[in-house]
PDB file of C-alpha atoms in Angstrom:
ATOM      1  CA  MET A   1      54.303   1.118  15.436  1.00 49.00           C
ATOM      2  CA  PHE A   2      52.765   4.378  14.205  1.00 44.00           C
ATOM      3  CA  GLN A   3      53.876   3.642  10.631  1.00 50.00           C
ATOM      4  CA  ARG A   4      52.279   0.197  10.741  1.00 50.00           C
ATOM      5  CA  SER A   5      48.961   1.598  12.020  1.00 52.00           C
ATOM      6  CA  THR A   6      48.986   4.227   9.302  1.00 51.00           C
ATOM      7  CA  ASN A   7      49.573   1.596   6.622  1.00 56.00           C
ATOM      8  CA  GLN A   8      46.747  -0.538   7.994  1.00 58.00           C
ATOM      9  CA  ALA A   9      44.377   2.434   7.996  1.00 57.00           C
ATOM     10  CA  CYS A  10      45.327   3.297   4.420  1.00 57.00           C
ATOM     11  CA  GLY A  11      44.781  -0.306   3.400  1.00 60.00           C
ATOM     12  CA  ARG A  12      41.324  -0.419   4.961  1.00 64.00           C
ATOM     13  CA  PHE A  13      40.397   2.884   3.289  1.00 59.00           C
ATOM     14  CA  LEU A  14      41.547   1.582  -0.087  1.00 60.00           C
ATOM     15  CA  TRP A  15      39.451  -1.569   0.317  1.00 62.00           C
ATOM     16  CA  LEU A  16      36.451   0.543   1.288  1.00 59.00           C
ATOM     17  CA  ILE A  17      36.816   2.585  -1.909  1.00 59.00           C
ATOM     18  CA  ILE A  18      37.048  -0.593  -4.003  1.00 57.00           C
ATOM     19  CA  ILE A  19      33.909  -2.056  -2.370  1.00 57.00           C
ATOM     20  CA  LEU A  20      31.936   1.159  -2.932  1.00 53.00           C
ATOM     21  CA  LEU A  21      32.960   1.295  -6.588  1.00 53.00           C
ATOM     22  CA  PHE A  22      31.885  -2.322  -7.023  1.00 51.00           C
ATOM     23  CA  LEU A  23      28.507  -1.661  -5.418  1.00 49.00           C
ATOM     24  CA  PHE A  24      27.785   1.412  -7.540  1.00 47.00           C
ATOM     25  CA  ALA A  25      28.784  -0.461 -10.702  1.00 47.00           C
ATOM     26  CA  GLY A  26      26.238  -3.150  -9.888  1.00 45.00           C
ATOM     27  CA  LEU A  27      23.255  -0.851  -9.482  1.00 45.00           C
ATOM     28  CA  PRO A  28      20.342  -1.597 -11.908  1.00 40.00           C
ATOM     29  CA  SER A  29      20.248   0.544 -15.011  1.00 40.00           C
ATOM     30  CA  ASN A  30      16.479   1.110 -15.039  1.00 39.00           C
ATOM     31  CA  CYS A  31      16.756   4.037 -12.671  1.00 37.00           C
ATOM     32  CA  PRO A  32      14.268   6.955 -12.360  1.00 37.00           C
ATOM     33  CA  ALA A  33      13.935   9.408 -15.226  1.00 34.00           C
ATOM     34  CA  ALA A  34      15.696  12.141 -13.249  1.00 36.00           C
ATOM     35  CA  ALA A  35      18.883  10.077 -13.250  1.00 40.00           C
ATOM     36  CA  ARG A  36      18.935   9.511 -17.001  1.00 51.00           C
ATOM     37  CA  GLY A  37      21.692  11.063 -19.039  1.00 54.00           C
ATOM     38  CA  SER A  38      21.070  14.162 -21.119  1.00 59.00           C
ATOM     39  CA  SER A  39      21.895  12.248 -24.318  1.00 60.00           C
ATOM     40  CA  GLN A  40      19.121   9.747 -23.543  1.00 60.00           C
ATOM     41  CA  THR A  41      16.626  12.526 -22.888  1.00 69.00           C
ATOM     42  CA  THR A  42      17.592  14.315 -26.103  1.00 83.00           C
ATOM     43  CA  ALA A  43      17.153  11.126 -28.148  1.00 86.00           C
ATOM     44  CA  ILE A  44      13.515  10.602 -27.199  1.00 92.00           C
ATOM     45  CA  GLU A  45      12.696  14.323 -27.445  1.00 92.00           C
ATOM     46  CA  THR A  46      14.041  14.690 -30.992  1.00 93.00           C
ATOM     47  CA  ALA A  47      12.436  11.469 -32.270  1.00 95.00           C
ATOM     48  CA  THR A  48       8.948  12.266 -30.927  1.00 96.00           C
ATOM     49  CA  PHE A  49       6.454  14.583 -32.614  1.00 96.00           C
ATOM     50  CA  ASP A  50       3.023  16.163 -32.208  1.00 97.00           C
ATOM     51  CA  LEU A  51       0.330  14.659 -34.441  1.00 98.00           C
ATOM     52  CA  LEU A  52      -2.131  17.012 -36.121  1.00 97.00           C
ATOM     53  CA  ALA A  53      -5.358  16.211 -37.981  1.00 96.00           C
ATOM     54  CA  ASN A  54      -6.889  18.996 -40.052  1.00 96.00           C
ATOM     55  CA  GLY A  55      -4.559  21.430 -38.308  1.00 94.00           C
ATOM     56  CA  ARG A  56      -5.524  20.427 -34.747  1.00 95.00           C
ATOM     57  CA  LEU A  57      -3.239  18.708 -32.239  1.00 96.00           C
ATOM     58  CA  ILE A  58      -4.757  15.285 -31.504  1.00 96.00           C
ATOM     59  CA  GLY A  59      -1.920  13.180 -30.085  1.00 97.00           C
ATOM     60  CA  ASN A  60       1.638  12.010 -30.514  1.00 98.00           C
ATOM     61  CA  GLY A  61       3.876   9.872 -32.684  1.00 98.00           C
ATOM     62  CA  TRP A  62       7.526   9.031 -33.188  1.00 97.00           C
ATOM     63  CA  PHE A  63       9.989   8.226 -35.935  1.00 96.00           C
ATOM     64  CA  ALA A  64      10.706   4.494 -36.148  1.00 96.00           C
ATOM     65  CA  SER A  65      13.244   4.671 -38.983  1.00 94.00           C
ATOM     66  CA  PRO A  66      15.613   7.287 -40.438  1.00 91.00           C
ATOM     67  CA  ALA A  67      13.815   6.962 -43.779  1.00 89.00           C
ATOM     68  CA  GLY A  68      10.733   8.773 -42.482  1.00 92.00           C
ATOM     69  CA  PHE A  69       8.486   5.952 -41.327  1.00 96.00           C
ATOM     70  CA  ALA A  70       6.690   6.812 -38.111  1.00 97.00           C
ATOM     71  CA  VAL A  71       4.178   5.267 -35.725  1.00 98.00           C
ATOM     72  CA  THR A  72       1.096   6.594 -33.942  1.00 98.00           C
ATOM     73  CA  ALA A  73      -2.206   5.319 -32.534  1.00 98.00           C
ATOM     74  CA  ALA A  74      -4.831   4.255 -35.081  1.00 97.00           C
ATOM     75  CA  HIS A  75      -7.765   5.528 -33.024  1.00 96.00           C
ATOM     76  CA  LEU A  76      -6.516   9.112 -33.452  1.00 97.00           C
ATOM     77  CA  LEU A  77      -7.108   9.127 -37.207  1.00 95.00           C
ATOM     78  CA  ALA A  78     -10.291   9.301 -39.243  1.00 91.00           C
ATOM     79  CA  GLU A  79     -10.416   8.146 -42.861  1.00 86.00           C
ATOM     80  CA  ASN A  80     -10.442  11.581 -44.519  1.00 87.00           C
ATOM     81  CA  ASP A  81      -8.174  13.452 -42.106  1.00 92.00           C
ATOM     82  CA  SER A  82      -5.392  15.654 -43.420  1.00 95.00           C
ATOM     83  CA  VAL A  83      -2.488  14.429 -41.293  1.00 96.00           C
ATOM     84  CA  GLU A  84       0.602  16.434 -40.333  1.00 97.00           C
ATOM     85  CA  ILE A  85       3.427  16.126 -37.832  1.00 96.00           C
ATOM     86  CA  SER A  86       5.275  18.854 -35.967  1.00 96.00           C
ATOM     87  CA  SER A  87       8.647  18.193 -34.336  1.00 90.00           C
ATOM     88  CA  PRO A  88      11.827  20.034 -33.335  1.00 83.00           C
ATOM     89  CA  ALA A  89      13.860  17.871 -35.717  1.00 82.00           C
ATOM     90  CA  ALA A  90      11.608  17.759 -38.796  1.00 86.00           C
ATOM     91  CA  GLY A  91       9.487  20.886 -38.451  1.00 91.00           C
ATOM     92  CA  ARG A  92       5.905  20.757 -39.668  1.00 94.00           C
ATOM     93  CA  ARG A  93       5.321  18.315 -42.507  1.00 94.00           C
ATOM     94  CA  LYS A  94       2.521  16.409 -44.197  1.00 96.00           C
ATOM     95  CA  ALA A  95       2.263  12.712 -43.328  1.00 96.00           C
ATOM     96  CA  ASP A  96       0.809   9.872 -45.377  1.00 96.00           C
ATOM     97  CA  VAL A  97      -0.981   6.935 -43.734  1.00 96.00           C
ATOM     98  CA  ILE A  98       0.626   3.749 -45.068  1.00 96.00           C
ATOM     99  CA  ALA A  99      -1.028   0.999 -43.019  1.00 96.00           C
ATOM    100  CA  VAL A 100      -3.362   0.565 -40.053  1.00 95.00           C
ATOM    101  CA  ASP A 101      -3.408  -2.253 -37.494  1.00 96.00           C
ATOM    102  CA  ARG A 102      -6.629  -1.906 -35.499  1.00 95.00           C
ATOM    103  CA  ALA A 103      -5.979  -5.103 -33.542  1.00 96.00           C
ATOM    104  CA  HIS A 104      -3.082  -3.288 -31.858  1.00 97.00           C
ATOM    105  CA  ASP A 105      -4.285   0.318 -32.333  1.00 97.00           C
ATOM    106  CA  LEU A 106      -1.363   1.156 -34.627  1.00 97.00           C
ATOM    107  CA  ALA A 107      -0.990   3.405 -37.660  1.00 97.00           C
ATOM    108  CA  LEU A 108       2.135   3.544 -39.818  1.00 97.00           C
ATOM    109  CA  LEU A 109       2.938   6.942 -41.324  1.00 97.00           C
ATOM    110  CA  ARG A 110       5.468   8.075 -43.893  1.00 96.00           C
ATOM    111  CA  ILE A 111       6.851  11.589 -43.779  1.00 94.00           C
ATOM    112  CA  PRO A 112       8.529  12.788 -47.010  1.00 89.00           C
ATOM    113  CA  ARG A 113      12.241  13.541 -46.668  1.00 81.00           C
ATOM    114  CA  ASP A 114      14.198  16.355 -48.289  1.00 79.00           C
ATOM    115  CA  GLY A 115      17.393  14.370 -48.476  1.00 74.00           C
ATOM    116  CA  ASP A 116      17.835  14.394 -44.706  1.00 74.00           C
ATOM    117  CA  PHE A 117      17.449  11.547 -42.235  1.00 80.00           C
ATOM    118  CA  PHE A 118      15.215  11.797 -39.200  1.00 85.00           C
ATOM    119  CA  PRO A 119      16.301  10.942 -35.664  1.00 92.00           C
ATOM    120  CA  TYR A 120      14.510   7.743 -34.674  1.00 95.00           C
ATOM    121  CA  LEU A 121      13.973   5.283 -31.848  1.00 97.00           C
ATOM    122  CA  PRO A 122      14.826   1.589 -32.436  1.00 97.00           C
ATOM    123  CA  ILE A 123      12.390  -1.169 -31.477  1.00 97.00           C
ATOM    124  CA  SER A 124      13.506  -3.299 -28.544  1.00 97.00           C
ATOM    125  CA  SER A 125      13.998  -6.997 -29.283  1.00 94.00           C
ATOM    126  CA  ARG A 126      13.599  -7.835 -25.590  1.00 93.00           C
ATOM    127  CA  LYS A 127      10.195  -8.013 -23.954  1.00 93.00           C
ATOM    128  CA  PRO A 128       9.745  -5.812 -20.903  1.00 96.00           C
ATOM    129  CA  THR A 129       9.568  -7.535 -17.533  1.00 97.00           C
ATOM    130  CA  VAL A 130       7.200  -6.958 -14.630  1.00 97.00           C
ATOM    131  CA  GLY A 131       8.639  -4.277 -12.348  1.00 97.00           C
ATOM    132  CA  GLN A 132      10.798  -2.704 -15.071  1.00 97.00           C
ATOM    133  CA  ALA A 133      10.904   1.097 -15.216  1.00 97.00           C
ATOM    134  CA  VAL A 134       9.986   2.632 -18.598  1.00 97.00           C
ATOM    135  CA  PHE A 135       9.745   6.207 -19.835  1.00 96.00           C
ATOM    136  CA  SER A 136       7.597   8.255 -22.213  1.00 96.00           C
ATOM    137  CA  TYR A 137       7.544  11.748 -23.663  1.00 96.00           C
ATOM    138  CA  GLY A 138       4.967  13.752 -25.556  1.00 96.00           C
ATOM    139  CA  SER A 139       2.131  16.261 -25.504  1.00 95.00           C
ATOM    140  CA  ALA A 140      -1.111  15.871 -23.562  1.00 94.00           C
ATOM    141  CA  LEU A 141      -4.128  18.187 -23.582  1.00 91.00           C
ATOM    142  CA  PHE A 142      -2.129  20.837 -25.458  1.00 91.00           C
ATOM    143  CA  ARG A 143       0.710  20.784 -22.899  1.00 93.00           C
ATOM    144  CA  HIS A 144       3.974  20.133 -24.704  1.00 92.00           C
ATOM    145  CA  GLN A 145       7.274  18.425 -23.863  1.00 90.00           C
ATOM    146  CA  LEU A 146       6.092  16.300 -20.954  1.00 94.00           C
ATOM    147  CA  HIS A 147       8.087  13.423 -19.474  1.00 95.00           C
ATOM    148  CA  PHE A 148       6.468  10.393 -17.834  1.00 96.00           C
ATOM    149  CA  GLN A 149       7.641   7.312 -15.989  1.00 96.00           C
ATOM    150  CA  GLY A 150       5.885   3.976 -15.559  1.00 97.00           C
ATOM    151  CA  ILE A 151       6.395   0.514 -14.104  1.00 98.00           C
ATOM    152  CA  VAL A 152       5.467  -2.597 -16.094  1.00 98.00           C
ATOM    153  CA  SER A 153       2.668  -4.327 -14.189  1.00 97.00           C
ATOM    154  CA  LYS A 154       1.434  -7.039 -16.582  1.00 94.00           C
ATOM    155  CA  THR A 155       3.039  -8.436 -19.739  1.00 94.00           C
ATOM    156  CA  ARG A 156       0.594 -11.227 -20.637  1.00 93.00           C
ATOM    157  CA  PRO A 157      -1.714 -10.377 -23.569  1.00 92.00           C
ATOM    158  CA  HIS A 158      -4.574  -8.202 -22.370  1.00 96.00           C
ATOM    159  CA  PHE A 159      -7.517  -6.861 -24.384  1.00 97.00           C
ATOM    160  CA  GLU A 160      -9.302  -3.533 -24.032  1.00 96.00           C
ATOM    161  CA  TRP A 161     -12.302  -2.432 -26.101  1.00 95.00           C
ATOM    162  CA  ASN A 162     -11.400   0.534 -28.302  1.00 94.00           C
ATOM    163  CA  ALA A 163     -14.538   2.510 -29.091  1.00 92.00           C
ATOM    164  CA  ARG A 164     -12.949   4.451 -31.974  1.00 92.00           C
ATOM    165  CA  ASN A 165     -11.617   1.316 -33.681  1.00 92.00           C
ATOM    166  CA  GLN A 166     -14.727  -0.715 -32.798  1.00 92.00           C
ATOM    167  CA  CYS A 167     -12.650  -3.712 -31.751  1.00 95.00           C
ATOM    168  CA  TYR A 168     -10.477  -5.014 -28.948  1.00 96.00           C
ATOM    169  CA  SER A 169      -6.888  -3.753 -28.842  1.00 96.00           C
ATOM    170  CA  GLN A 170      -4.201  -6.135 -27.589  1.00 96.00           C
ATOM    171  CA  VAL A 171      -2.065  -4.326 -25.011  1.00 97.00           C
ATOM    172  CA  TYR A 172      -0.051  -4.846 -21.860  1.00 97.00           C
ATOM    173  CA  LEU A 173      -0.343  -2.800 -18.684  1.00 97.00           C
ATOM    174  CA  LEU A 174       1.796  -0.189 -16.955  1.00 97.00           C
ATOM    175  CA  SER A 175       1.425   1.360 -13.549  1.00 97.00           C
ATOM    176  CA  ALA A 176       1.536   4.983 -14.737  1.00 96.00           C
ATOM    177  CA  MET A 177      -0.559   8.105 -14.195  1.00 93.00           C
ATOM    178  CA  THR A 178      -0.743   9.143 -17.844  1.00 94.00           C
ATOM    179  CA  PRO A 179      -3.148  11.939 -18.828  1.00 93.00           C
ATOM    180  CA  LYS A 180      -5.558  11.963 -21.727  1.00 92.00           C
ATOM    181  CA  GLY A 181      -3.939  13.145 -24.938  1.00 94.00           C
ATOM    182  CA  LEU A 182      -0.752  11.071 -24.633  1.00 97.00           C
ATOM    183  CA  SER A 183      -1.966   8.472 -27.163  1.00 97.00           C
ATOM    184  CA  GLY A 184       0.629   7.574 -29.781  1.00 98.00           C
ATOM    185  CA  ALA A 185       3.632   8.417 -27.584  1.00 98.00           C
ATOM    186  CA  PRO A 186       6.457   5.850 -27.342  1.00 98.00           C
ATOM    187  CA  TRP A 187       7.427   4.036 -24.163  1.00 98.00           C
ATOM    188  CA  VAL A 188      11.163   3.299 -23.999  1.00 97.00           C
ATOM    189  CA  ASN A 189      13.545   1.394 -21.749  1.00 96.00           C
ATOM    190  CA  ASP A 190      16.759   2.801 -20.262  1.00 93.00           C
ATOM    191  CA  ARG A 191      18.509   2.251 -23.625  1.00 93.00           C
ATOM    192  CA  ASN A 192      15.920   4.381 -25.463  1.00 94.00           C
ATOM    193  CA  GLU A 193      14.588   1.298 -27.247  1.00 97.00           C
ATOM    194  CA  VAL A 194      10.845   1.320 -27.821  1.00 98.00           C
ATOM    195  CA  VAL A 195       9.028  -1.279 -25.717  1.00 98.00           C
ATOM    196  CA  GLY A 196       5.524  -0.099 -26.630  1.00 98.00           C
ATOM    197  CA  MET A 197       3.195   2.740 -27.579  1.00 98.00           C
ATOM    198  CA  GLN A 198       0.572   4.521 -25.478  1.00 98.00           C
ATOM    199  CA  SER A 199      -2.872   3.355 -26.569  1.00 98.00           C
ATOM    200  CA  GLY A 200      -5.059   4.443 -23.666  1.00 96.00           C
ATOM    201  CA  MET A 201      -5.548   4.372 -19.927  1.00 95.00           C
ATOM    202  CA  MET A 202      -7.867   2.898 -17.332  1.00 94.00           C
ATOM    203  CA  THR A 203     -10.600   5.269 -16.130  1.00 90.00           C
ATOM    204  CA  TRP A 204     -13.593   5.023 -13.830  1.00 89.00           C
ATOM    205  CA  LYS A 205     -16.389   7.542 -14.271  1.00 88.00           C
ATOM    206  CA  GLY A 206     -13.931   9.818 -16.058  1.00 86.00           C
ATOM    207  CA  ALA A 207     -11.224   9.616 -13.383  1.00 89.00           C
ATOM    208  CA  LEU A 208      -7.755   8.196 -14.111  1.00 88.00           C
ATOM    209  CA  MET A 209      -6.950   4.934 -12.320  1.00 92.00           C
ATOM    210  CA  GLY A 210      -3.157   5.004 -12.736  1.00 95.00           C
ATOM    211  CA  THR A 211      -2.930   2.208 -15.325  1.00 96.00           C
ATOM    212  CA  ALA A 212      -1.821   2.738 -18.933  1.00 97.00           C
ATOM    213  CA  PHE A 213      -2.612   0.503 -21.926  1.00 98.00           C
ATOM    214  CA  VAL A 214       0.475  -0.065 -24.087  1.00 98.00           C
ATOM    215  CA  THR A 215       0.734  -1.669 -27.522  1.00 98.00           C
ATOM    216  CA  PRO A 216       3.498  -4.336 -27.513  1.00 97.00           C
ATOM    217  CA  ALA A 217       6.742  -3.754 -29.376  1.00 97.00           C
ATOM    218  CA  GLU A 218       6.486  -6.937 -31.456  1.00 97.00           C
ATOM    219  CA  ALA A 219       3.309  -5.679 -33.156  1.00 97.00           C
ATOM    220  CA  ILE A 220       5.050  -2.378 -33.947  1.00 98.00           C
ATOM    221  CA  ALA A 221       8.071  -4.215 -35.383  1.00 97.00           C
ATOM    222  CA  TYR A 222       5.822  -6.363 -37.595  1.00 97.00           C
ATOM    223  CA  LEU A 223       3.961  -3.345 -38.981  1.00 97.00           C
ATOM    224  CA  LEU A 224       7.201  -1.487 -39.639  1.00 97.00           C
ATOM    225  CA  LYS A 225       8.818  -4.442 -41.421  1.00 97.00           C
ATOM    226  CA  HIS A 226       5.894  -5.688 -43.514  1.00 97.00           C
ATOM    227  CA  LYS A 227       3.945  -2.404 -43.973  1.00 96.00           C
ATOM    228  CA  ARG A 228       0.765  -4.309 -43.134  1.00 94.00           C
ATOM    229  CA  PRO A 229      -0.868  -5.409 -39.868  1.00 93.00           C
ATOM    230  CA  ARG A 230      -0.157  -8.712 -38.212  1.00 92.00           C
ATOM    231  CA  PRO A 231      -2.986 -11.177 -39.036  1.00 92.00           C
ATOM    232  CA  ALA A 232      -5.715 -11.141 -36.384  1.00 94.00           C
ATOM    233  CA  ALA A 233      -9.227 -12.570 -36.234  1.00 95.00           C
ATOM    234  CA  THR A 234     -12.464 -11.266 -34.736  1.00 96.00           C
ATOM    235  CA  LEU A 235     -16.000 -12.431 -34.004  1.00 97.00           C
ATOM    236  CA  GLY A 236     -17.295  -8.857 -33.915  1.00 96.00           C
ATOM    237  CA  LEU A 237     -18.670  -8.890 -30.397  1.00 96.00           C
ATOM    238  CA  GLN A 238     -18.002  -7.398 -26.983  1.00 96.00           C
ATOM    239  CA  VAL A 239     -18.088  -9.547 -23.848  1.00 96.00           C
ATOM    240  CA  ALA A 240     -17.935  -9.161 -20.065  1.00 94.00           C
ATOM    241  CA  GLU A 241     -16.856 -11.593 -17.387  1.00 92.00           C
ATOM    242  CA  THR A 242     -19.793 -12.729 -15.250  1.00 85.00           C
ATOM    243  CA  MET A 243     -17.938 -11.594 -12.119  1.00 80.00           C
ATOM    244  CA  GLU A 244     -17.967  -7.964 -13.317  1.00 79.00           C
ATOM    245  CA  GLY A 245     -21.322  -7.281 -11.666  1.00 63.00           C
ATOM    246  CA  GLY A 246     -24.528  -5.703 -12.929  1.00 56.00           C
ATOM    247  CA  ALA A 247     -26.698  -8.062 -14.920  1.00 50.00           C
ATOM    248  CA  ALA A 248     -23.837 -10.557 -15.009  1.00 46.00           C
ATOM    249  CA  ALA A 249     -23.889 -10.858 -11.203  1.00 47.00           C
ATOM    250  CA  ASN A 250     -27.086 -12.937 -11.422  1.00 52.00           C
ATOM    251  CA  LEU A 251     -25.384 -15.549 -13.603  1.00 51.00           C
ATOM    252  CA  SER A 252     -23.132 -18.400 -12.556  1.00 56.00           C
ATOM    253  CA  SER A 253     -19.402 -17.782 -12.201  1.00 59.00           C
ATOM    254  CA  SER A 254     -18.528 -19.409 -15.537  1.00 76.00           C
ATOM    255  CA  GLY A 255     -18.912 -18.045 -19.032  1.00 89.00           C
ATOM    256  CA  LEU A 256     -18.864 -14.630 -20.661  1.00 95.00           C
ATOM    257  CA  LEU A 257     -21.842 -12.335 -21.117  1.00 95.00           C
ATOM    258  CA  VAL A 258     -22.296 -10.913 -24.645  1.00 96.00           C
ATOM    259  CA  THR A 259     -22.785  -7.157 -24.193  1.00 95.00           C
ATOM    260  CA  ARG A 260     -22.670  -6.077 -27.834  1.00 96.00           C
ATOM    261  CA  VAL A 261     -22.794  -7.605 -31.317  1.00 97.00           C
ATOM    262  CA  LEU A 262     -21.605  -5.616 -34.323  1.00 96.00           C
ATOM    263  CA  ALA A 263     -23.813  -5.610 -37.416  1.00 94.00           C
ATOM    264  CA  ASP A 264     -22.793  -8.003 -40.220  1.00 92.00           C
ATOM    265  CA  SER A 265     -20.136  -9.587 -37.990  1.00 95.00           C
ATOM    266  CA  PRO A 266     -19.484 -13.358 -37.756  1.00 96.00           C
ATOM    267  CA  ALA A 267     -21.245 -13.328 -34.378  1.00 96.00           C
ATOM    268  CA  ALA A 268     -24.344 -11.646 -35.834  1.00 96.00           C
ATOM    269  CA  GLN A 269     -24.414 -13.978 -38.833  1.00 95.00           C
ATOM    270  CA  SER A 270     -24.248 -16.967 -36.463  1.00 95.00           C
ATOM    271  CA  GLY A 271     -27.284 -15.778 -34.522  1.00 95.00           C
ATOM    272  CA  ILE A 272     -25.500 -14.610 -31.348  1.00 96.00           C
ATOM    273  CA  SER A 273     -27.358 -11.798 -29.591  1.00 96.00           C
ATOM    274  CA  LYS A 274     -26.734  -9.343 -26.787  1.00 96.00           C
ATOM    275  CA  GLY A 275     -27.491 -11.019 -23.461  1.00 94.00           C
ATOM    276  CA  ASP A 276     -26.362 -14.485 -24.554  1.00 95.00           C
ATOM    277  CA  ARG A 277     -23.794 -16.243 -22.388  1.00 94.00           C
ATOM    278  CA  ILE A 278     -20.840 -18.055 -23.959  1.00 96.00           C
ATOM    279  CA  LEU A 279     -20.229 -21.135 -21.804  1.00 95.00           C
ATOM    280  CA  THR A 280     -17.450 -22.981 -23.641  1.00 95.00           C
ATOM    281  CA  LEU A 281     -14.968 -22.445 -26.454  1.00 96.00           C
ATOM    282  CA  ASN A 282     -13.780 -25.533 -28.322  1.00 95.00           C
ATOM    283  CA  GLY A 283     -15.100 -27.675 -25.491  1.00 93.00           C
ATOM    284  CA  ARG A 284     -13.341 -25.773 -22.688  1.00 94.00           C
ATOM    285  CA  LYS A 285     -15.128 -23.742 -20.017  1.00 93.00           C
ATOM    286  CA  ILE A 286     -14.514 -19.995 -20.153  1.00 91.00           C
ATOM    287  CA  LEU A 287     -13.807 -17.837 -17.132  1.00 88.00           C
ATOM    288  CA  TYR A 288     -11.594 -14.952 -18.306  1.00 93.00           C
ATOM    289  CA  ARG A 289     -12.126 -12.556 -21.218  1.00 95.00           C
ATOM    290  CA  ASP A 290      -8.401 -12.410 -22.087  1.00 96.00           C
ATOM    291  CA  ASP A 291      -8.197 -16.199 -22.556  1.00 95.00           C
ATOM    292  CA  PHE A 292     -11.260 -16.186 -24.820  1.00 96.00           C
ATOM    293  CA  LEU A 293     -10.050 -13.261 -26.922  1.00 97.00           C
ATOM    294  CA  SER A 294      -6.514 -14.671 -27.219  1.00 96.00           C
ATOM    295  CA  THR A 295      -7.918 -17.847 -28.762  1.00 96.00           C
ATOM    296  CA  VAL A 296     -10.193 -15.928 -31.133  1.00 96.00           C
ATOM    297  CA  ARG A 297      -7.483 -13.449 -32.122  1.00 95.00           C
ATOM    298  CA  ASN A 298      -5.012 -16.224 -33.040  1.00 92.00           C
ATOM    299  CA  THR A 299      -7.470 -18.292 -35.087  1.00 93.00           C
ATOM    300  CA  GLY A 300      -6.116 -18.881 -38.580  1.00 91.00           C
ATOM    301  CA  GLU A 301      -8.006 -17.738 -41.652  1.00 88.00           C
ATOM    302  CA  GLY A 302     -10.764 -20.201 -42.530  1.00 89.00           C
ATOM    303  CA  GLN A 303     -10.535 -22.059 -39.219  1.00 94.00           C
ATOM    304  CA  LYS A 304     -13.712 -22.584 -37.209  1.00 96.00           C
ATOM    305  CA  LEU A 305     -14.507 -22.277 -33.510  1.00 97.00           C
ATOM    306  CA  LEU A 306     -17.053 -24.316 -31.561  1.00 97.00           C
ATOM    307  CA  LEU A 307     -19.063 -22.294 -29.043  1.00 96.00           C
ATOM    308  CA  GLU A 308     -21.682 -23.354 -26.518  1.00 96.00           C
ATOM    309  CA  ILE A 309     -24.204 -20.549 -26.054  1.00 95.00           C
ATOM    310  CA  LYS A 310     -26.896 -20.205 -23.397  1.00 94.00           C
ATOM    311  CA  ARG A 311     -29.940 -17.981 -23.898  1.00 93.00           C
ATOM    312  CA  GLY A 312     -32.352 -17.966 -21.007  1.00 89.00           C
ATOM    313  CA  THR A 313     -32.670 -21.595 -19.971  1.00 89.00           C
ATOM    314  CA  GLU A 314     -31.736 -23.067 -23.356  1.00 93.00           C
ATOM    315  CA  SER A 315     -28.231 -24.034 -24.466  1.00 93.00           C
ATOM    316  CA  ARG A 316     -27.010 -24.746 -27.977  1.00 94.00           C
ATOM    317  CA  LYS A 317     -23.755 -25.359 -29.767  1.00 96.00           C
ATOM    318  CA  LEU A 318     -22.731 -23.523 -32.917  1.00 95.00           C
ATOM    319  CA  THR A 319     -19.771 -23.404 -35.259  1.00 96.00           C
ATOM    320  CA  ILE A 320     -18.483 -19.974 -36.180  1.00 96.00           C
ATOM    321  CA  THR A 321     -15.712 -18.790 -38.507  1.00 96.00           C
ATOM    322  CA  PRO A 322     -13.888 -15.631 -37.327  1.00 96.00           C
ATOM    323  CA  ARG A 323     -13.135 -12.912 -39.859  1.00 94.00           C
ATOM    324  CA  PRO A 324      -9.769 -11.203 -40.400  1.00 93.00           C
ATOM    325  CA  LEU A 325      -9.906  -8.003 -38.413  1.00 87.00           C
ATOM    326  CA  SER A 326      -8.480  -5.922 -41.267  1.00 71.00           C
ATOM    327  CA  ALA A 327     -11.405  -6.843 -43.543  1.00 42.00           C
ATOM    328  CA  GLY A 328     -14.768  -5.139 -43.674  1.00 40.00           C
ATOM    329  CA  GLY A 329     -13.851  -1.853 -41.987  1.00 38.00           C
ATOM    330  CA  ARG A 330     -13.573  -1.191 -38.277  1.00 35.00           C
ATOM    331  CA  SER A 331     -14.812  -4.483 -36.846  1.00 32.00           C
TER     332      SER A 331
END
């Protein structure tokens, strides 16, 4: 009797061990940064670098290929800057700007090699999903070697006005308290594959709001492969949703309020002015800025858009041809 009870107890214990092993094996892999392996941490640290312009630390970047091609944020660089990188793996070296994609706030750099190959981070072929944990590493406000964690909060195309690039940048959104100065740093998944690049963050009256703007991986992959930006169109204007308040609060709930028109832009040449309200685009009513900008951004070269504009009490329709964003400077 005692032997039988002992065998039963051993059997139950063995089954308990098997169940626990099964449960642990099924845990999700996108765990907090503290639980990541040391090899994963080392990979992102060695592939990331400080970005310097005229000898001053201005942001971050990372190697995207072993041949010395690297990525950073376009808004960090001015036309005549002397650009360098500083990293544990490559030391301090001069960098050449190969291509700029202002529509996605990207700059492609090339760092000369001395026969060696740089550690790099591959681009993820899988889009991040809402709720997924992602990780970043870089320098911010002259504090080095900082680790960050974020949660993907919105993956649909979103557009934020970039004052340095003088255009909208297409991004997606993370729930992450990222400080100023992290621009150009990579965001990676639990496999150390790049899912985006830090472009900016949401602020209100100078205070951080806990939301980061991240350039999508597919735009990075295109720039790296073709050494030129993905085609994108612009009207050269800035708009606000009527529900945003201020002057727009006195308007009806439909349409977008034009808050700025760039000189010599397609919008300016078509007679659109600040204060106008865009009611429809190609015959469809407009409510959200992202929907309007997505249509404009994906307009093919030479194609025209039909807008209905209201100024005061008068409405009129006009045909406008967007311009490639890469042409004519930062517009």
